[in-house]
């Protein structure tokens, strides 16, 4: 099913404002986000050349998808997510080279919605919503939809036991309580046009709280190898946040 038509399409400035505020919230959790995105783009270019087809899993309101599309204007980018509110914000603003798709990553049939043959697959701050079994299934599915030689990058909280204290200090988010996250949703809740989407969202997430499963990079690398990736390891780290690269 395609995402619901964006409720605020008639108010593009409003949509842009919500997306800009989302960017600020994400930067609160991960101030080094631009550095991570740069690492993803540089690595992909070096390993695969400019990727022709890109998939961003749990892409939310589409900020990374848009930046990937800007970096590689001839690429076709697909954003997949489950949240009707975030899908609507993405669909309202992403450039024409980005396709927005509703897909539940815990449903094994999700690749039928995204298609196959991707040169780069990203999942940024998405997999902590999933439990271990779902992450293992996800990696196996991604392996099947990657173009030969294609690259997977998964970034999330991935603390490592051996992290020195000076690195752990970097881990403290600017907003450890998550207040800015709640505030962002509260602002949206006050916009009547989002009412139906927010109700749908509440139904979808009622029985699926984020698993908050945040193992070390080594766990993700082992899960990726078990799923058929031949190479897997840390691509990037900032405090407790890290990115796994696998191909
Ligand atoms: C913290 S947000 C990160 C969004 C985006 N990657 C970013 O960095 O701005 C986590 C995202 O994962 C999505 N998500 C969580 N569980 C999902 C699932 N089962 N299927 C698809 N998307 C999911 C949420 O809807 C949300 O957009």
Coordinates of N, CA and C and ligand atoms in Angstrom, one line a residue:
X1 N 0.9 -1.2 0.0 CA 0.0 0.0 0.0 C 0.9 1.3 0.0
X2 N 0.7 2.2 -0.9 CA 1.5 3.4 -0.9 C 1.2 4.2 0.3
X3 N 2.2 5.1 0.8 CA 1.9 5.9 2.0 C 0.7 6.8 1.7
X4 N 0.0 7.1 2.8 CA -1.1 8.0 2.7 C -0.6 9.4 2.2
X5 N -1.5 10.0 1.4 CA -1.1 11.3 0.9 C -0.7 12.3 2.0
X6 N 0.3 13.0 1.9 CA 0.8 13.9 3.0 C -0.3 14.9 3.4
X7 N -0.6 15.0 4.7 CA -1.7 15.9 5.1 C -1.4 17.3 4.9
X8 N -0.1 17.6 4.9 CA 0.3 19.0 4.9 C 0.9 19.5 3.6
X9 N 0.6 18.7 2.5 CA 1.2 19.1 1.2 C 0.8 20.5 0.9
X10 N -0.3 21.0 1.4 CA -0.6 22.4 1.1 C 0.2 23.4 1.9
X11 N 0.9 22.9 2.8 CA 1.7 23.7 3.7 C 3.2 23.2 3.7
X12 N 3.8 23.4 2.5 CA 5.2 22.8 2.4 C 6.1 23.4 3.5
X13 N 5.9 24.7 3.8 CA 6.8 25.3 4.8 C 6.7 24.5 6.2
X14 N 5.4 24.1 6.5 CA 5.2 23.4 7.7 C 5.9 22.1 7.7
X15 N 5.8 21.4 6.6 CA 6.5 20.1 6.5 C 8.0 20.3 6.6
X16 N 8.5 21.3 5.9 CA 10.0 21.5 6.0 C 10.4 21.8 7.4
X17 N 9.5 22.6 8.2 CA 9.9 22.9 9.6 C 9.9 21.6 10.4
X18 N 8.9 20.7 10.2 CA 8.9 19.5 11.0 C 10.2 18.6 10.7
X19 N 10.5 18.6 9.4 CA 11.7 17.8 9.1 C 13.0 18.4 9.6
X20 N 13.1 19.8 9.6 CA 14.3 20.4 10.1 C 14.4 20.2 11.6
X21 N 13.2 20.2 12.3 CA 13.2 20.0 13.7 C 13.6 18.5 14.0
X22 N 13.2 17.6 13.2 CA 13.6 16.2 13.3 C 15.1 16.1 13.2
X23 N 15.7 16.8 12.3 CA 17.1 16.7 12.1 C 17.8 17.2 13.4
X24 N 17.3 18.2 14.0 CA 17.9 18.7 15.3 C 17.7 17.7 16.4
X25 N 16.6 17.0 16.4 CA 16.4 16.0 17.4 C 17.4 14.8 17.2
X26 N 17.6 14.4 16.0 CA 18.5 13.3 15.7 C 20.0 13.7 16.0
X27 N 20.3 15.0 15.7 CA 21.6 15.5 16.1 C 21.8 15.5 17.6
X28 N 20.7 15.7 18.3 CA 20.8 15.6 19.8 C 21.3 14.3 20.3
X29 N 20.7 13.2 19.6 CA 21.1 11.9 20.0 C 22.5 11.5 19.5
X30 N 22.8 12.0 18.3 CA 24.1 11.7 17.6 C 24.7 12.9 17.0
X31 N 25.4 13.7 17.7 CA 26.0 15.0 17.2 C 26.9 14.7 16.0
X32 N 27.5 13.5 15.9 CA 28.4 13.2 14.8 C 27.7 12.7 13.6
X33 N 26.4 12.9 13.5 CA 25.6 12.4 12.3 C 26.2 12.8 11.0
X34 N 26.5 14.1 10.8 CA 27.1 14.4 9.5 C 28.4 13.6 9.1
X35 N 29.2 13.4 10.2 CA 30.4 12.6 10.0 C 30.1 11.2 9.6
X36 N 29.1 10.6 10.2 CA 28.6 9.2 9.9 C 28.2 9.2 8.4
X37 N 27.3 10.2 8.0 CA 26.8 10.2 6.6 C 28.0 10.3 5.6
X38 N 28.9 11.1 6.0 CA 30.1 11.3 5.1 C 30.9 10.0 5.0
X39 N 31.0 9.3 6.1 CA 31.7 8.0 6.1 C 30.9 7.0 5.2
X40 N 29.6 7.0 5.3 CA 28.8 6.0 4.5 C 29.0 6.4 3.0
X41 N 29.0 7.6 2.6 CA 29.1 8.0 1.2 C 30.5 7.7 0.7
X42 N 31.5 8.1 1.4 CA 32.8 7.9 0.9 C 33.1 6.4 0.8
X43 N 32.7 5.6 1.8 CA 33.0 4.2 1.7 C 32.3 3.6 0.5
X44 N 31.0 3.9 0.3 CA 30.2 3.3 -0.8 C 30.9 3.7 -2.1
X45 N 31.3 4.9 -2.2 CA 31.9 5.3 -3.5 C 33.2 4.6 -3.8
X46 N 34.0 4.4 -2.7 CA 35.3 3.7 -2.9 C 35.0 2.2 -3.2
X47 N 34.0 1.6 -2.6 CA 33.9 0.2 -2.7 C 33.0 -0.2 -4.0
X48 N 32.0 0.6 -4.2 CA 31.1 0.2 -5.3 C 31.0 1.2 -6.5
X49 N 31.7 2.3 -6.3 CA 31.5 3.4 -7.2 C 30.2 4.1 -6.9
X50 N 29.8 5.1 -7.6 CA 28.5 5.8 -7.3 C 27.4 4.8 -7.4
X51 N 26.7 4.5 -6.3 CA 25.6 3.5 -6.3 C 24.4 3.9 -7.2
X52 N 24.0 3.0 -8.0 CA 22.8 3.4 -8.9 C 21.5 3.2 -8.2
X53 N 21.4 2.2 -7.3 CA 20.2 1.9 -6.5 C 20.5 1.9 -5.0
X54 N 19.8 2.6 -4.3 CA 20.0 2.8 -2.8 C 18.7 2.5 -2.1
X55 N 18.8 1.8 -0.9 CA 17.6 1.6 -0.1 C 18.0 2.0 1.3
X56 N 17.1 2.9 1.9 CA 17.3 3.4 3.2 C 16.2 2.8 4.1
X57 N 16.5 1.9 5.0 CA 15.5 1.2 5.8 C 15.2 1.9 7.1
X58 N 14.0 2.1 7.4 CA 13.6 2.9 8.6 C 14.0 4.3 8.4
X59 N 13.8 4.8 7.2 CA 14.3 6.1 6.7 C 13.6 7.3 7.3
X60 N 12.5 7.1 8.1 CA 11.8 8.2 8.8 C 11.3 9.2 7.8
X61 N 11.5 10.5 8.1 CA 11.0 11.6 7.2 C 11.9 11.9 6.0
X62 N 13.0 11.0 5.8 CA 13.7 11.1 4.5 C 14.8 12.0 4.4
X63 N 15.4 12.4 5.6 CA 16.5 13.3 5.5 C 17.8 12.7 4.9
X64 N 18.1 11.5 5.3 CA 19.3 10.8 4.7 C 19.0 10.4 3.3
X65 N 17.8 9.9 3.0 CA 17.4 9.6 1.6 C 17.6 10.8 0.7
X66 N 17.2 12.0 1.1 CA 17.4 13.2 0.3 C 18.8 13.5 0.2
X67 N 19.6 13.4 1.2 CA 21.1 13.7 1.1 C 21.8 12.7 0.2
X68 N 21.4 11.5 0.2 CA 22.0 10.5 -0.7 C 21.6 10.8 -2.1
X69 N 20.4 11.2 -2.3 CA 19.9 11.6 -3.7 C 20.6 12.8 -4.2
X70 N 21.0 13.7 -3.3 CA 21.7 14.9 -3.7 C 23.2 14.6 -4.0
X71 N 23.7 13.7 -3.2 CA 25.1 13.3 -3.5 C 25.3 12.6 -4.8
X72 N 24.3 11.7 -5.1 CA 24.3 10.9 -6.4 C 23.0 11.2 -7.2
X73 N 23.0 12.3 -7.9 CA 21.7 12.7 -8.6 C 21.2 11.7 -9.6
X74 N 22.0 10.8 -10.1 CA 21.4 9.8 -11.0 C 21.0 8.5 -10.3
X75 N 21.2 8.4 -9.0 CA 20.8 7.2 -8.3 C 19.3 7.2 -8.1
X76 N 18.7 6.0 -8.0 CA 17.3 5.8 -7.6 C 17.3 5.4 -6.2
X77 N 16.7 6.1 -5.3 CA 16.7 5.9 -3.9 C 15.3 5.4 -3.4
X78 N 15.3 4.4 -2.6 CA 14.0 3.9 -2.0 C 14.1 4.1 -0.5
X79 N 13.1 4.7 0.1 CA 13.0 4.8 1.5 C 11.9 3.9 2.0
X80 N 12.2 3.0 3.0 CA 11.1 2.1 3.5 C 11.0 2.4 5.0
X81 N 9.7 2.5 5.4 CA 9.4 2.7 6.9 C 8.0 2.2 7.1
X82 N 7.7 2.2 8.4 CA 6.4 1.7 8.9 C 5.5 2.8 9.4
X83 N 6.1 3.9 9.8 CA 5.4 4.9 10.5 C 4.7 5.8 9.5
X84 N 3.3 5.9 9.6 CA 2.5 6.6 8.6 C 2.8 8.1 8.7
X85 N 3.1 8.7 9.8 CA 3.4 10.1 10.0 C 4.7 10.4 9.3
X86 N 5.8 9.6 9.6 CA 7.1 9.9 9.0 C 7.1 9.7 7.5
X87 N 6.3 8.6 7.0 CA 6.2 8.4 5.6 C 5.6 9.6 4.9
X88 N 4.5 10.2 5.5 CA 3.9 11.3 4.9 C 4.8 12.5 4.8
X89 N 5.6 12.7 5.9 CA 6.5 13.9 5.8 C 7.6 13.6 4.7
X90 N 8.0 12.4 4.6 CA 9.0 12.1 3.5 C 8.4 12.3 2.2
X91 N 7.2 11.7 2.0 CA 6.6 11.7 0.6 C 6.3 13.2 0.2
X92 N 6.1 14.1 1.2 CA 5.8 15.4 0.8 C 7.0 16.2 0.3
X93 N 8.2 15.7 0.6 CA 9.3 16.6 0.3 C 10.5 16.0 -0.5
X94 N 10.6 14.7 -0.5 CA 11.8 14.1 -1.1 C 11.8 14.4 -2.6
X95 N 13.0 14.5 -3.2 CA 13.0 14.7 -4.7 C 12.4 13.5 -5.5
X96 N 12.2 13.7 -6.8 CA 11.5 12.7 -7.6 C 12.3 11.4 -7.7
X97 N 13.6 11.5 -7.5 CA 14.5 10.2 -7.5 C 14.3 9.4 -6.3
X98 N 13.6 9.8 -5.3 CA 13.4 9.0 -4.1 C 11.9 8.5 -4.1
X99 N 11.8 7.1 -3.9 CA 10.5 6.5 -3.8 C 10.3 6.1 -2.3
X100 N 9.1 6.5 -1.9 CA 8.8 6.2 -0.4 C 7.8 5.0 -0.4
X101 N 8.2 4.0 0.4 CA 7.5 2.8 0.5 C 7.1 2.4 1.9
X102 N 5.9 2.0 2.1 CA 5.5 1.5 3.4 C 5.9 0.1 3.6
X103 N 6.7 -0.3 4.6 CA 7.1 -1.7 4.7 C 7.4 -1.9 6.2
X104 N 7.0 -3.1 6.7 CA 7.3 -3.5 8.1 C 8.5 -4.4 8.0
X105 N 9.6 -4.0 8.6 CA 10.8 -4.8 8.5 C 10.8 -6.1 9.4
X106 N 9.7 -6.3 10.2 CA 9.6 -7.5 10.9 C 8.7 -8.5 10.1
X107 N 8.2 -8.0 9.0 CA 7.4 -8.9 8.1 C 8.3 -9.5 7.0
X108 N 8.6 -10.8 7.0 CA 9.5 -11.3 6.1 C 9.3 -11.0 4.6
X109 N 8.0 -10.6 4.3 CA 7.7 -10.3 2.9 C 8.1 -8.8 2.5
X110 N 8.8 -8.1 3.4 CA 9.0 -6.6 3.1 C 9.8 -6.4 1.7
X111 N 10.7 -7.3 1.3 CA 11.4 -7.1 0.1 C 10.5 -7.0 -1.1
X112 N 9.3 -7.6 -1.0 CA 8.4 -7.5 -2.2 C 7.9 -6.1 -2.4
X113 N 8.0 -5.3 -1.4 CA 7.7 -3.9 -1.5 C 8.8 -3.0 -2.0
X114 N 10.0 -3.4 -1.7 CA 11.2 -2.5 -2.1 C 11.8 -3.0 -3.4
X115 N 11.7 -4.2 -3.8 CA 12.4 -4.8 -4.9 C 13.8 -5.1 -4.5
X116 N 14.6 -5.5 -5.5 CA 15.9 -6.1 -5.3 C 17.0 -5.3 -6.1
X117 N 18.2 -5.8 -6.0 CA 19.3 -5.2 -6.8 C 19.9 -3.9 -6.3
X118 N 20.0 -3.8 -5.0 CA 20.5 -2.5 -4.4 C 22.0 -2.6 -4.3
X119 N 22.7 -1.4 -4.6 CA 24.1 -1.3 -4.5 C 24.5 -0.9 -3.1
X120 N 23.6 -0.1 -2.5 CA 23.9 0.4 -1.1 C 22.6 0.3 -0.3
X121 N 22.6 -0.4 0.9 CA 21.5 -0.4 1.8 C 21.9 0.2 3.1
X122 N 21.2 1.1 3.6 CA 21.5 1.8 4.9 C 20.3 1.6 5.9
X123 N 20.7 1.6 7.2 CA 19.7 1.5 8.3 C 20.3 2.3 9.4
X124 N 19.9 3.6 9.6 CA 20.5 4.4 10.6 C 19.5 4.6 11.7
X125 N 19.9 4.2 12.9 CA 19.1 4.3 14.1 C 17.8 3.6 14.0
X126 N 17.8 2.5 13.3 CA 16.6 1.8 13.0 C 16.6 0.4 13.8
X127 N 17.7 -0.3 13.8 CA 17.7 -1.7 14.2 C 17.5 -1.8 15.7
X128 N 17.6 -0.7 16.5 CA 17.4 -0.9 17.9 C 15.8 -1.1 18.2
X129 N 15.0 -0.9 17.2 CA 13.6 -1.2 17.3 C 13.3 -2.7 17.3
X130 N 14.3 -3.5 16.8 CA 14.0 -4.9 16.5 C 14.7 -5.8 17.5
X131 N 14.1 -7.0 17.7 CA 14.8 -7.9 18.6 C 15.8 -8.7 17.9
X132 N 16.6 -9.5 18.6 CA 17.7 -10.2 17.9 C 17.3 -11.1 16.7
X133 N 16.2 -11.8 16.9 CA 15.7 -12.7 15.8 C 15.3 -11.9 14.6
X134 N 14.7 -10.8 14.8 CA 14.2 -9.9 13.7 C 15.5 -9.3 13.0
X135 N 16.5 -9.0 13.7 CA 17.7 -8.4 13.1 C 18.4 -9.5 12.2
X136 N 18.4 -10.7 12.8 CA 19.1 -11.8 12.0 C 18.3 -12.0 10.7
X137 N 17.0 -12.0 10.8 CA 16.1 -12.2 9.6 C 16.3 -11.0 8.6
X138 N 16.4 -9.8 9.2 CA 16.6 -8.6 8.4 C 17.9 -8.7 7.6
X139 N 19.0 -9.1 8.2 CA 20.3 -9.2 7.5 C 20.2 -10.3 6.4
X140 N 19.5 -11.4 6.7 CA 19.4 -12.4 5.6 C 18.6 -11.9 4.4
X141 N 17.6 -11.1 4.7 CA 16.8 -10.6 3.6 C 17.6 -9.5 2.8
X142 N 18.3 -8.7 3.5 CA 19.1 -7.7 2.9 C 20.2 -8.3 2.0
X143 N 20.8 -9.4 2.5 CA 21.8 -10.1 1.7 C 21.2 -10.6 0.3
X144 N 19.9 -11.0 0.4 CA 19.2 -11.5 -0.8 C 18.9 -10.3 -1.8
X145 N 18.7 -9.1 -1.3 CA 18.3 -8.1 -2.2 C 19.4 -7.2 -2.7
X146 N 20.6 -7.4 -2.1 CA 21.8 -6.7 -2.5 C 22.3 -7.1 -3.9
X147 N 22.7 -6.2 -4.7 CA 23.4 -6.5 -5.9 C 24.7 -7.1 -5.6
X148 N 25.3 -8.1 -6.4 CA 26.6 -8.7 -6.0 C 27.6 -7.6 -5.8
X149 N 28.3 -7.7 -4.7 CA 29.3 -6.6 -4.3 C 28.7 -5.4 -3.6
X150 N 27.4 -5.4 -3.5 CA 26.7 -4.3 -2.8 C 27.1 -4.2 -1.3
X151 N 26.8 -3.0 -0.8 CA 27.3 -2.7 0.6 C 26.1 -2.4 1.5
X152 N 26.1 -3.0 2.7 CA 25.2 -2.7 3.8 C 25.8 -1.9 4.9
X153 N 25.2 -0.8 5.3 CA 25.7 -0.1 6.4 C 24.6 0.0 7.5
X154 N 24.8 -0.4 8.7 CA 23.9 -0.3 9.8 C 24.5 0.5 10.9
X155 N 23.9 1.6 11.2 CA 24.4 2.5 12.3 C 23.4 2.5 13.4
X156 N 23.9 2.4 14.7 CA 23.0 2.5 15.8 C 23.9 2.6 17.1
X157 N 23.2 2.5 18.2 CA 24.0 2.4 19.5 C 24.6 1.0 19.5
X158 N 25.9 0.9 19.5 CA 26.6 -0.4 19.5 C 27.8 -0.3 20.4
X159 N 27.5 -0.3 21.7 CA 28.6 -0.1 22.6 C 29.5 -1.4 22.6
X160 N 30.8 -1.2 22.8 CA 31.7 -2.3 22.8 C 32.3 -2.3 24.2
X161 N 32.4 -3.6 24.8 CA 32.9 -3.7 26.1 C 34.3 -3.1 26.3
X162 N 35.1 -3.1 25.3 CA 36.5 -2.6 25.4 C 36.6 -1.1 25.2
X163 N 35.5 -0.4 25.1 CA 35.6 1.0 24.8 C 36.2 1.8 26.0
X164 N 37.3 2.5 25.7 CA 38.0 3.3 26.8 C 37.1 4.4 27.4
X165 N 37.3 4.7 28.6 CA 36.4 5.7 29.2 C 36.4 7.0 28.5
X166 N 37.5 7.4 27.9 CA 37.6 8.7 27.1 C 36.6 8.6 25.9
X167 N 36.4 7.4 25.4 CA 35.5 7.3 24.2 C 34.1 7.2 24.7
X168 N 33.9 6.6 25.9 CA 32.5 6.5 26.5 C 32.0 7.9 26.7
X169 N 32.9 8.9 27.1 CA 32.5 10.2 27.4 C 31.8 10.9 26.2
X170 N 32.3 10.5 25.0 CA 31.7 11.0 23.8 C 30.3 10.5 23.6
X171 N 30.0 9.5 24.3 CA 28.7 8.8 24.1 C 27.5 9.6 24.7
X172 N 27.8 10.5 25.6 CA 26.7 11.1 26.3 C 25.9 12.0 25.3
X173 N 24.7 11.6 25.0 CA 23.9 12.4 24.0 C 23.6 13.8 24.6
X174 N 23.4 14.8 23.7 CA 23.1 16.1 24.1 C 21.8 16.1 24.8
X175 N 20.9 15.1 24.5 CA 19.6 15.1 25.1 C 19.4 13.7 25.7
X176 N 20.1 13.3 26.8 CA 20.0 12.0 27.3 C 18.6 11.5 27.7
X177 N 17.7 12.5 28.1 CA 16.4 12.1 28.5 C 15.4 11.8 27.4
X178 N 15.8 12.2 26.2 CA 14.9 12.1 25.0 C 13.8 13.1 25.0
X179 N 13.9 14.1 25.8 CA 12.8 15.1 25.9 C 12.5 15.8 24.5
X180 N 13.6 16.0 23.7 CA 13.3 16.6 22.5 C 12.5 15.7 21.5
X181 N 12.7 14.4 21.7 CA 11.9 13.5 20.9 C 10.4 13.6 21.3
X182 N 10.1 13.6 22.5 CA 8.7 13.8 23.0 C 8.1 15.1 22.5
X183 N 9.0 16.1 22.6 CA 8.5 17.5 22.3 C 8.2 17.5 20.8
X184 N 9.0 16.8 19.9 CA 8.8 16.9 18.5 C 7.4 16.3 18.2
X185 N 7.1 15.1 18.9 CA 5.8 14.5 18.6 C 4.7 15.3 19.2
X186 N 4.9 16.0 20.3 CA 3.9 16.9 20.9 C 3.5 18.0 19.9
X187 N 4.5 18.6 19.3 CA 4.2 19.7 18.3 C 3.3 19.2 17.2
X188 N 3.7 18.0 16.7 CA 2.9 17.4 15.6 C 1.4 17.1 16.1
X189 N 1.3 16.6 17.3 CA 0.0 16.3 17.8 C -0.9 17.5 17.9
X190 N -0.4 18.7 17.9 CA -1.2 19.9 18.0 C -1.6 20.3 16.6
X191 N -1.2 19.6 15.5 CA -1.6 20.0 14.2 C -2.8 19.1 13.7
X192 N -4.0 19.7 13.6 CA -5.1 18.8 13.3 C -5.0 17.9 12.1
X193 N -4.3 18.4 11.1 CA -4.1 17.6 9.8 C -3.4 16.3 10.1
X194 N -2.7 16.2 11.1 CA -1.9 14.9 11.4 C -2.8 14.0 12.2
X195 N -4.0 14.4 12.6 CA -4.8 13.6 13.6 C -4.9 12.1 13.1
X196 N -5.4 11.9 11.9 CA -5.7 10.5 11.4 C -4.4 9.7 11.3
X197 N -3.3 10.3 10.8 CA -2.0 9.6 10.7 C -1.5 9.3 12.1
X198 N -1.6 10.2 13.1 CA -1.1 9.9 14.4 C -1.9 8.8 15.1
X199 N -3.2 8.7 14.8 CA -4.0 7.6 15.3 C -3.6 6.3 14.7
X200 N -3.4 6.3 13.4 CA -2.9 5.1 12.8 C -1.5 4.6 13.4
X201 N -0.7 5.6 13.6 CA 0.7 5.4 14.1 C 0.5 4.7 15.5
X202 N -0.4 5.3 16.3 CA -0.6 4.8 17.7 C -1.0 3.3 17.7
X203 N -1.9 3.0 16.7 CA -2.3 1.6 16.6 C -1.2 0.7 16.2
X204 N -0.4 1.1 15.2 CA 0.7 0.3 14.7 C 1.8 0.0 15.8
X205 N 2.1 1.1 16.6 CA 3.2 0.9 17.5 C 2.7 0.5 18.9
X206 N 1.3 0.3 19.1 CA 0.8 0.0 20.4 C 1.4 -1.3 20.9
X207 N 1.5 -2.3 20.1 CA 2.0 -3.6 20.5 C 3.4 -3.9 20.1
X208 N 4.1 -2.9 19.7 CA 5.5 -3.1 19.3 C 6.4 -2.0 19.8
X209 N 6.6 -1.9 21.1 CA 7.5 -0.9 21.6 C 8.9 -1.2 21.1
X210 N 9.8 -0.2 20.9 CA 11.2 -0.5 20.4 C 11.8 -1.5 21.3
X211 N 12.5 -2.5 20.7 CA 13.1 -3.6 21.5 C 14.3 -3.0 22.3
X212 N 14.9 -1.9 21.9 CA 16.0 -1.3 22.5 C 17.1 -2.3 22.7
X213 N 17.3 -3.2 21.7 CA 18.3 -4.2 21.7 C 19.6 -3.5 21.1
X214 N 20.6 -3.3 21.9 CA 21.8 -2.5 21.3 C 23.1 -3.3 21.7
X215 N 23.3 -4.4 20.9 CA 24.5 -5.1 21.2 C 25.7 -4.5 20.6
X216 N 26.9 -5.1 20.8 CA 28.2 -4.5 20.3 C 28.3 -4.8 18.8
X217 N 29.2 -4.1 18.2 CA 29.4 -4.2 16.7 C 29.7 -5.7 16.4
X218 N 30.4 -6.4 17.3 CA 30.8 -7.7 17.1 C 29.6 -8.6 16.9
X219 N 28.5 -8.3 17.7 CA 27.3 -9.1 17.6 C 26.7 -8.9 16.2
X220 N 26.6 -7.7 15.7 CA 26.1 -7.4 14.4 C 26.9 -8.0 13.3
X221 N 28.3 -8.0 13.5 CA 29.1 -8.6 12.5 C 28.9 -10.1 12.4
X222 N 28.8 -10.7 13.5 CA 28.5 -12.2 13.6 C 27.2 -12.5 12.9
X223 N 26.2 -11.7 13.2 CA 24.8 -11.9 12.6 C 24.9 -11.7 11.1
X224 N 25.6 -10.7 10.7 CA 25.7 -10.5 9.2 C 26.5 -11.7 8.5
X225 N 27.5 -12.2 9.2 CA 28.2 -13.3 8.6 C 27.3 -14.5 8.5
X226 N 26.6 -14.7 9.6 CA 25.6 -15.9 9.7 C 24.6 -15.8 8.6
X227 N 24.3 -14.5 8.2 CA 23.3 -14.3 7.1 C 23.9 -14.4 5.7
X228 N 25.2 -14.7 5.6 CA 25.8 -14.9 4.3 C 26.7 -13.8 3.8
X229 N 26.9 -12.7 4.6 CA 27.9 -11.7 4.2 C 29.3 -12.3 4.5
X230 N 30.2 -12.0 3.6 CA 31.5 -12.6 3.8 C 32.5 -11.7 4.5
X231 N 32.2 -10.4 4.5 CA 33.0 -9.4 5.2 C 32.1 -8.6 6.1
X232 N 32.4 -8.4 7.3 CA 31.6 -7.5 8.2 C 32.4 -7.0 9.4
X233 N 32.3 -5.7 9.6 CA 33.0 -5.1 10.8 C 32.7 -3.7 10.9
X234 N 33.4 -3.0 11.9 CA 33.1 -1.6 12.2 C 33.6 -0.7 11.1
X235 N 32.7 0.2 10.6 CA 33.1 1.2 9.6 C 33.4 2.5 10.3
X236 N 32.7 2.8 11.4 CA 32.8 4.1 12.0 C 32.4 4.0 13.4
X237 N 32.9 4.9 14.3 CA 32.5 4.9 15.7 C 32.6 6.3 16.2
X238 N 31.6 6.6 17.1 CA 31.6 7.9 17.9 C 31.0 7.5 19.2
X239 N 31.8 7.4 20.2 CA 31.3 6.9 21.5 C 30.6 5.6 21.4
X240 N 29.4 5.6 22.0 CA 28.6 4.3 21.9 C 27.9 4.1 20.6
X241 N 27.9 5.1 19.7 CA 27.3 4.9 18.4 C 28.4 4.3 17.4
X242 N 28.0 3.4 16.6 CA 28.9 2.8 15.6 C 28.1 2.4 14.4
X243 N 28.9 2.1 13.3 CA 28.3 1.7 12.1 C 29.0 0.4 11.7
X244 N 28.1 -0.6 11.3 CA 28.6 -1.9 10.8 C 28.6 -1.7 9.2
X245 N 29.7 -2.2 8.6 CA 29.7 -2.4 7.2 C 29.8 -3.8 6.8
X246 N 29.0 -4.3 5.9 CA 29.0 -5.7 5.5 C 28.8 -5.8 4.0
X247 N 29.5 -6.8 3.4 CA 29.2 -7.1 2.0 C 29.6 -8.5 1.7
Ligands
LIG1 C1 14.9 6.8 15.4 S1 14.1 6.7 13.9 C2 15.4 6.9 12.7 C3 14.8 7.4 11.4 C4 15.9 7.7 10.3 N1 16.7 6.6 10.0 C5 16.8 8.9 10.8 O1 17.9 8.6 11.1 O2 16.3 10.0 10.8 C6 13.7 4.9 13.7 C7 12.9 4.6 12.5 O3 12.7 3.2 12.3 C8 11.4 3.0 11.9 N2 11.0 1.6 12.2 C9 10.9 1.1 13.5 N3 10.5 -0.2 13.4 C10 10.3 -0.4 12.1 C11 9.8 -1.6 11.3 N4 9.4 -2.7 12.0 N5 9.7 -1.5 10.0 C12 10.0 -0.3 9.4 N6 10.5 0.8 10.0 C13 10.6 0.7 11.3 C14 10.6 4.1 12.6 O4 9.4 4.2 12.1 C15 11.6 5.3 12.5 O5 11.4 5.9 11.3

